[in-house]
Short mmCIF file of C-alpha atoms and ligand atoms in Angstrom, two decimals:
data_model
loop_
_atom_site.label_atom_id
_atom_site.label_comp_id
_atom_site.label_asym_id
_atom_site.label_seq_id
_atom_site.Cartn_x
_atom_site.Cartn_y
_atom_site.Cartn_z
CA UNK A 1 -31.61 -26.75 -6.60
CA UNK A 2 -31.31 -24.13 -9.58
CA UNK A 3 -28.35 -23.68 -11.82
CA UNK A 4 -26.52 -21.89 -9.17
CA UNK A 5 -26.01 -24.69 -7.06
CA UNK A 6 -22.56 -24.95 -7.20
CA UNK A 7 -21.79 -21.56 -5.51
CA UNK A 8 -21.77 -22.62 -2.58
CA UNK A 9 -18.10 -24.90 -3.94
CA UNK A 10 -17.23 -22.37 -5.79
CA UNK A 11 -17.55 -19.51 -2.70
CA UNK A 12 -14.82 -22.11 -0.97
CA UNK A 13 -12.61 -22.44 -3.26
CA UNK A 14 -12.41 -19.15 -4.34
CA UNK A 15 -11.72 -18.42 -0.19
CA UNK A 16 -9.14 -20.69 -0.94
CA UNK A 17 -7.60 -19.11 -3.63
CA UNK A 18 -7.37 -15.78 -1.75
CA UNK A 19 -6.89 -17.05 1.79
CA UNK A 20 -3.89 -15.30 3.11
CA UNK A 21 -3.92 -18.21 6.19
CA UNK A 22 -0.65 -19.09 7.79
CA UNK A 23 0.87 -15.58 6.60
CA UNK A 24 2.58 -13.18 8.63
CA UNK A 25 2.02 -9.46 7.22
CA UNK A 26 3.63 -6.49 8.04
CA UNK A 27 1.54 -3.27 7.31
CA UNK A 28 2.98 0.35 7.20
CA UNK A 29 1.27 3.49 7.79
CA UNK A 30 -1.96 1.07 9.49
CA UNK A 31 -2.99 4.04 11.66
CA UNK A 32 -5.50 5.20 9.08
CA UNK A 33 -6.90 5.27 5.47
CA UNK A 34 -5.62 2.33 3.00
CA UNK A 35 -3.29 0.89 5.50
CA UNK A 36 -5.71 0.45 8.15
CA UNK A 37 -8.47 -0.92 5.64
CA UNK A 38 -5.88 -3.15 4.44
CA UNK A 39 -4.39 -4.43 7.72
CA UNK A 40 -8.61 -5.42 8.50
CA UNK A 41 -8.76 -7.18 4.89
CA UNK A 42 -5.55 -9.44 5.68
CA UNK A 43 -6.94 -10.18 9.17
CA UNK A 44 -10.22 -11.44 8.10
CA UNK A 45 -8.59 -13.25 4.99
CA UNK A 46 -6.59 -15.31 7.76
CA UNK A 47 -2.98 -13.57 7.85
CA UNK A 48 -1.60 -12.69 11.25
CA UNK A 49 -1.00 -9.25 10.80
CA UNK A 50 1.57 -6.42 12.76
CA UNK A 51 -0.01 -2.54 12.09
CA UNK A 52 3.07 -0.23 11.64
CA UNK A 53 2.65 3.22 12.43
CA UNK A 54 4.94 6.01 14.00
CA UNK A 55 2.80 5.61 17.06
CA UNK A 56 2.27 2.30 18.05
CA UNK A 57 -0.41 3.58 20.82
CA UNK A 58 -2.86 4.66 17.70
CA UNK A 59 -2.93 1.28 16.09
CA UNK A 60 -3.11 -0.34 19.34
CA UNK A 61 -6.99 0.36 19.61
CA UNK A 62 -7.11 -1.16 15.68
CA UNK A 63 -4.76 -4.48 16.74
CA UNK A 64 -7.22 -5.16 20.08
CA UNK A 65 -10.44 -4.96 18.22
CA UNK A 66 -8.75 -7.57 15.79
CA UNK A 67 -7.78 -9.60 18.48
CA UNK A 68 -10.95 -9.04 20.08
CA UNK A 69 -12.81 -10.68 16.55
CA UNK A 70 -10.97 -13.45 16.93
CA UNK A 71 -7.60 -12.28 14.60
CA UNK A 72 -4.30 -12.09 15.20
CA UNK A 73 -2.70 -8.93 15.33
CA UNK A 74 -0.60 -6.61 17.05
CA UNK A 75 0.66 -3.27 16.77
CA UNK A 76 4.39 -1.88 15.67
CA UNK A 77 6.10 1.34 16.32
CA UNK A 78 7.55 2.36 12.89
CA UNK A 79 9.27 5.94 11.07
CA UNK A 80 9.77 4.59 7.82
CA UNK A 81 12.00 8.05 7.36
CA UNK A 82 14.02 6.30 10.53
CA UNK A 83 16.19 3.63 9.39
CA UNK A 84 17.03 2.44 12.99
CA UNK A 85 13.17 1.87 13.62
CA UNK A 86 13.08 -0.40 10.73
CA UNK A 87 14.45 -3.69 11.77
CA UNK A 88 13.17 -3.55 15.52
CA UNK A 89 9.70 -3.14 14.24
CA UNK A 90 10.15 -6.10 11.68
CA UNK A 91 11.41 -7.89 15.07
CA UNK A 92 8.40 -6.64 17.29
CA UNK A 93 6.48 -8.48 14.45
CA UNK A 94 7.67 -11.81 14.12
CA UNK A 95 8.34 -12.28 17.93
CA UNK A 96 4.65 -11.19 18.22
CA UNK A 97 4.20 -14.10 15.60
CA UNK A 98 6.17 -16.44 15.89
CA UNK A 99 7.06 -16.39 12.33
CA UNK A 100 9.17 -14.82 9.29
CA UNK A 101 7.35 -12.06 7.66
CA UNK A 102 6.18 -12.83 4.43
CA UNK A 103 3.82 -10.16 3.00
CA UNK A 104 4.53 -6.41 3.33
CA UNK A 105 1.74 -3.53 2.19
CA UNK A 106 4.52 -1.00 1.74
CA UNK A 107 1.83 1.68 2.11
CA UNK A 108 3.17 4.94 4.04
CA UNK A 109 2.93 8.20 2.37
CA UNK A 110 2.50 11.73 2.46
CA UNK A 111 1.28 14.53 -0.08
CA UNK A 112 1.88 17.63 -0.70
CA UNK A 113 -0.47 19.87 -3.17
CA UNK A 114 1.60 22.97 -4.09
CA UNK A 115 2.68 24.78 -7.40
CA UNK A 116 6.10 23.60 -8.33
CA UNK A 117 7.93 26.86 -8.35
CA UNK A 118 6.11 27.11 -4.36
CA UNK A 119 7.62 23.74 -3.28
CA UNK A 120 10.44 24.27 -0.63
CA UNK A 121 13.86 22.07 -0.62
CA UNK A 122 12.04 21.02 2.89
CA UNK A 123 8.84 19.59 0.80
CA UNK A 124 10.92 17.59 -1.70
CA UNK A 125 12.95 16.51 0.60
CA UNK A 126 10.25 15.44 3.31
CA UNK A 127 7.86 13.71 0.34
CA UNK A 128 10.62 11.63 -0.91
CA UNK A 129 12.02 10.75 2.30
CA UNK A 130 8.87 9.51 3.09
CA UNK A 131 7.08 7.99 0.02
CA UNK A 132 10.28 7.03 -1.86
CA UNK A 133 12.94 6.33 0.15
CA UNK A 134 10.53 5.38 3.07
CA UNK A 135 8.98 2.80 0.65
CA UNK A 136 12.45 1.70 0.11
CA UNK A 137 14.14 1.27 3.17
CA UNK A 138 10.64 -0.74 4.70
CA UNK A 139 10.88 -2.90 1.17
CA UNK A 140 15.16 -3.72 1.97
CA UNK A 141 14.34 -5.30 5.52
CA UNK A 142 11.48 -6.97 4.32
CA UNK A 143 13.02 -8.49 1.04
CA UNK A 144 16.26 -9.49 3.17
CA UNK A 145 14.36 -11.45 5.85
CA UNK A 146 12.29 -13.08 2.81
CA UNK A 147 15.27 -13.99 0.79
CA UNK A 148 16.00 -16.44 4.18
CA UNK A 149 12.99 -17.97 3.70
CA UNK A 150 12.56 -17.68 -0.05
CA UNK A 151 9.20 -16.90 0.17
CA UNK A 152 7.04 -13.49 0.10
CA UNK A 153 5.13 -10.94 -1.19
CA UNK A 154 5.70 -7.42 -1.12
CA UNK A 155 2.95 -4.55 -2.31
CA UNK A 156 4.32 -1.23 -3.11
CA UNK A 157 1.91 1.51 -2.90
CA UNK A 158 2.24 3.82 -5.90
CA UNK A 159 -0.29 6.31 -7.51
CA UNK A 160 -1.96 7.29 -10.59
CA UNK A 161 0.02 10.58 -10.56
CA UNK A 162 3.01 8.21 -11.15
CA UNK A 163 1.74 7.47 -14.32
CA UNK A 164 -0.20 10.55 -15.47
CA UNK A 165 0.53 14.11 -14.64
CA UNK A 166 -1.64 16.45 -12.49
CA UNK A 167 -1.09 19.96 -11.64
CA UNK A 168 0.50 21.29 -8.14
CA UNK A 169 2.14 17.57 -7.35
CA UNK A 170 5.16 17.60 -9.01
CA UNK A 171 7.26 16.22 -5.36
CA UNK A 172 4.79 13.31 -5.24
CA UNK A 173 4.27 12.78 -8.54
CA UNK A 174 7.85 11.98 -8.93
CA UNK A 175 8.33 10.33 -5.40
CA UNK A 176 5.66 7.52 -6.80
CA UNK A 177 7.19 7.55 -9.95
CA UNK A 178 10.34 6.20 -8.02
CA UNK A 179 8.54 3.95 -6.28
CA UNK A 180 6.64 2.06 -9.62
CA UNK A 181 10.21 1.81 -10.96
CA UNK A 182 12.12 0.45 -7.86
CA UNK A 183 9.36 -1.85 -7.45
CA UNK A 184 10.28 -3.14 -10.93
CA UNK A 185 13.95 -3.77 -10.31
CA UNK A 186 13.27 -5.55 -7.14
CA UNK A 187 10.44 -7.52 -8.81
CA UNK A 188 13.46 -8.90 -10.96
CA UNK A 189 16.37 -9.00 -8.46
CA UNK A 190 13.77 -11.49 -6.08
CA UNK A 191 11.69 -13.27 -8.92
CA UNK A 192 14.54 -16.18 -8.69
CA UNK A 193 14.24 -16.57 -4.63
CA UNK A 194 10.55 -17.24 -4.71
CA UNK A 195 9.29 -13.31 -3.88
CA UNK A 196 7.04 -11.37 -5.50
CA UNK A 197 7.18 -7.51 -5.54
CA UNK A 198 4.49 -5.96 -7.25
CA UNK A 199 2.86 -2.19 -7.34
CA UNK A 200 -0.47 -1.27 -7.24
CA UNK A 201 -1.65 2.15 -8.24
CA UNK A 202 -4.74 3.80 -6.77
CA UNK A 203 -6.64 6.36 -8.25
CA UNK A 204 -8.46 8.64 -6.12
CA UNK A 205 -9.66 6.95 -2.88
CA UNK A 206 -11.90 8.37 0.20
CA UNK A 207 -9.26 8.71 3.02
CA UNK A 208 -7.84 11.68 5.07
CA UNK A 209 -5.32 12.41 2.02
CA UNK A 210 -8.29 13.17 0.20
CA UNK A 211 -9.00 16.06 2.11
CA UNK A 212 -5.91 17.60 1.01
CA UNK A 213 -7.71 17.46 -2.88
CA UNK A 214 -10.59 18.48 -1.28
CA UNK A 215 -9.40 21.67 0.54
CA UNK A 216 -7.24 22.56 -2.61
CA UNK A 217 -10.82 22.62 -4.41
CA UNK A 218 -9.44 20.18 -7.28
CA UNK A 219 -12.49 17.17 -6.42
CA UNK A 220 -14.82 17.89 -8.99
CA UNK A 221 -12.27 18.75 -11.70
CA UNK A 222 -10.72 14.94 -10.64
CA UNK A 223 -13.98 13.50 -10.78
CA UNK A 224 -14.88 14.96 -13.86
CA UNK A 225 -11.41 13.23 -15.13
CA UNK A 226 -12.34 9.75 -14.05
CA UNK A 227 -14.16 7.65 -16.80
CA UNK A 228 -16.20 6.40 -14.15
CA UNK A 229 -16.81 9.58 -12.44
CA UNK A 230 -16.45 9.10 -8.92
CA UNK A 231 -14.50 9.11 -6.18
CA UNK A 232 -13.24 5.27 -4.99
CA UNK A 233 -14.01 4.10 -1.84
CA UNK A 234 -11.55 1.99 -0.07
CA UNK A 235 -12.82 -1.45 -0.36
CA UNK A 236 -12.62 -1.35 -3.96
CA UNK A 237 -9.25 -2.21 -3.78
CA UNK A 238 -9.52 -5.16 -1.77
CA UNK A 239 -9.80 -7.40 -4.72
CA UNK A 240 -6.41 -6.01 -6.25
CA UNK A 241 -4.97 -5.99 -3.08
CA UNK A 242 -5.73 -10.07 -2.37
CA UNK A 243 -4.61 -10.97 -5.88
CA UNK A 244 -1.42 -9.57 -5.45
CA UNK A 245 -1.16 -10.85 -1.82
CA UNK A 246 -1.97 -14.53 -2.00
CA UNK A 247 -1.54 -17.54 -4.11
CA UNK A 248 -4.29 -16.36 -6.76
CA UNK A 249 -1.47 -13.87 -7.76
CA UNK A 250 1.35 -16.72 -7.79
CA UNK A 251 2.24 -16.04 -11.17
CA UNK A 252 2.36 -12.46 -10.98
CA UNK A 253 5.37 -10.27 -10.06
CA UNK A 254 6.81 -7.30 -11.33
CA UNK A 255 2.78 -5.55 -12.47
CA UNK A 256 1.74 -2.23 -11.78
CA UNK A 257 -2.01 -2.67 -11.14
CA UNK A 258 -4.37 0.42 -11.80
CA UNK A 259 -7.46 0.83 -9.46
CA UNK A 260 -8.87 3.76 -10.79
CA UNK A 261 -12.18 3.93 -12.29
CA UNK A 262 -10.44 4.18 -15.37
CA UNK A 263 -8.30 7.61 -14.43
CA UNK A 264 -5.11 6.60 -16.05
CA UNK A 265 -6.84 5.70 -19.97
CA UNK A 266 -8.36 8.90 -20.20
CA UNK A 267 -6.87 12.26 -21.68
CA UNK A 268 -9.81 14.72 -20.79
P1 NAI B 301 -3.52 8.45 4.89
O1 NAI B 301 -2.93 9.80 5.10
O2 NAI B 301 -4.79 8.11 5.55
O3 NAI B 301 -2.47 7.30 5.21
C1 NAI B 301 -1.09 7.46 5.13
C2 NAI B 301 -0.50 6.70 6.29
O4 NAI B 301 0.93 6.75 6.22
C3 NAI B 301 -0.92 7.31 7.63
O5 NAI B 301 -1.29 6.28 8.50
C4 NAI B 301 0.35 7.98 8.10
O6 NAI B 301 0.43 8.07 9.50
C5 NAI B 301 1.40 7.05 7.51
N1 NAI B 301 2.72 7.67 7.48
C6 NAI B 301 3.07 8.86 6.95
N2 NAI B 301 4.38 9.10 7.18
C7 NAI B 301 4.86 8.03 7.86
C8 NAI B 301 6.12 7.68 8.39
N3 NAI B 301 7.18 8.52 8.29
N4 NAI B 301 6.27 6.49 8.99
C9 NAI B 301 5.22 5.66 9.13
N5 NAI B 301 3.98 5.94 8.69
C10 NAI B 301 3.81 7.11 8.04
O7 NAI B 301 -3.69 8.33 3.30
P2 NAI B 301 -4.07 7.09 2.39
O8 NAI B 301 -4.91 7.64 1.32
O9 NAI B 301 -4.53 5.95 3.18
O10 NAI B 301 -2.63 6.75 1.75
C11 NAI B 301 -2.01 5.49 1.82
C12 NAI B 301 -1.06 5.35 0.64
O11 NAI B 301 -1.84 5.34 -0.56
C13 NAI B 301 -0.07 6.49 0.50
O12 NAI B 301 1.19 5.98 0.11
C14 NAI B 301 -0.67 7.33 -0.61
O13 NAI B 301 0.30 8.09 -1.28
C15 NAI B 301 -1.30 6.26 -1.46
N6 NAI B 301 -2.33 6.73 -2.35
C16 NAI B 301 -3.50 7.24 -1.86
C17 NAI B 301 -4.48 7.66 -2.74
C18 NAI B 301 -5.78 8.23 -2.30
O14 NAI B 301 -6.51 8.75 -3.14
N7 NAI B 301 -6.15 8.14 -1.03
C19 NAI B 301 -4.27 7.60 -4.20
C20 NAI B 301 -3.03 7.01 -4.60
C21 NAI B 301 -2.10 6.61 -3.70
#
């Protein structure tokens, strides 16, 4: 044996450090992109996981192939602009389960790219009911059932525009900029009942909400922007995403965590 012999320990322990076994997560906006990458990561790290989407039937398919590996997971019909389909789908979950809830990817959203002085009461009003008020509602249900149990973990999806400002995304911009700071508050209001509410902040990420960057022809200028000039791909935010989930991240609440190749340091 070489040097390296003891990676073979080390590869367990760090599996135990990030194993998300014996959770129960709750996923929102799983049909696609980040949310269904992310429902797949907590899966294989050992979490029983319920994929919330408006349409339950489109993350059935996702939930069965789990299953079908071996994982447990099932799907959940869930308008996080609904209020009433909020607490049933927290429900469908745990009966599926058997168990509290005690990790939520709060991770539903919606863009909009449009000049300010273009942007309808209708777009405001539909990007904030969705991204910050969404995020809100799906974080209340979640924290209440985890103050029961005084245990949890909840991930609020934010973005680098919540930090930084970009042209023609002044609705979102602000609707994450909600989210990073009601994220903060809740981080303090639960820090004494065991639950941990952090944010993590993507940059720019390959998914379908891309496209919208794409078709508004702003890719290359964003790219350009990045220090590490590229485009993320989605499992580069896995390891962010199991810190804050599991026990590696114990000590950690209230942090806004950048995945970004940099995006948010740099000024040109
Ligand atoms: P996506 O469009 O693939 O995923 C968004 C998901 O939210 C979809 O599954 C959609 O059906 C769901 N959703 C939208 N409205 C909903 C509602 N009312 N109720 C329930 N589900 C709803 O896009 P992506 O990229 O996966 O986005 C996920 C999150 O990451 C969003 O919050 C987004 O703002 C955020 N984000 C994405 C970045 C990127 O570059 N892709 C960068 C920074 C943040």
């Amino acid at each position: 044996m070489t040097a390296s012999a003891p990676a073979p320990a080390f590869a367990a322990e760090a599996g135990r450090l990030f194993s998300l076994s014996g959770r129960t997560a709750f996923v929102s906006g799983a049909s696609s992109g980040i949310g269904l990458h992310v429902a797949r990561l907590f899966a294989r790290a050992g979490a029983a996981v319920a994929l919330a989407a408006r349409r339950a039937d489109r993350v059935e398919a996702a939930a069965a192939a789990l299953r079908a590996q071996g994982h447990r997971a099932c799907a959940v019909a869930l308008d996080v602009t609904r209020t009433d389909t909020i607490a049933p789908a927290f429900d469908a979950a745990e009966q599926a389960f058997g168990a509290p809830v005690d990790l939520l990817f709060n991770n539903a959203g919606i863009t909009l790219v449009r000049r300010f002085v273009d942007q309808t009461d209708d777009d405001i009003d539909r990007v904030f009911d969705t991204n910050t008020k969404g995020a809100m509602r799906v974080a209340r249900e979640a924290a209440r059932r985890m103050s029961k149990i005084r245990r949890g973990s909840i991930i609020n999806v934010a973005s680098t525009t919540a930090l930084r400002a970009g042209g023609f995304m002044a609705a979102y911009s602000a609707s994450k900029a909600a989210v990073v700071q009601f994220g903060a508050v809740l981080a303090l209001e639960l820090a004494g009942r065991g639950i941990r509410v952090n944010t993590l902040v993507p940059g720019n990420i390959a998914t379908e909400m891309q496209d919208a960057f794409v078709h508004a022809g702003f890719t290359e200028e964003m790219v350009r922007r990045t220090p590490q000039r590229r485009i993320g791909d989605v499992d580069e935010l896995d390891g962010a995403v199991l810190l804050l989930a599991s026990d590696a991240g114990r000590y950690m609440t209230g942090a806004v965590l950048t995945v970004d190749g940099g995006q948010t340091l740099a000024w040109m």
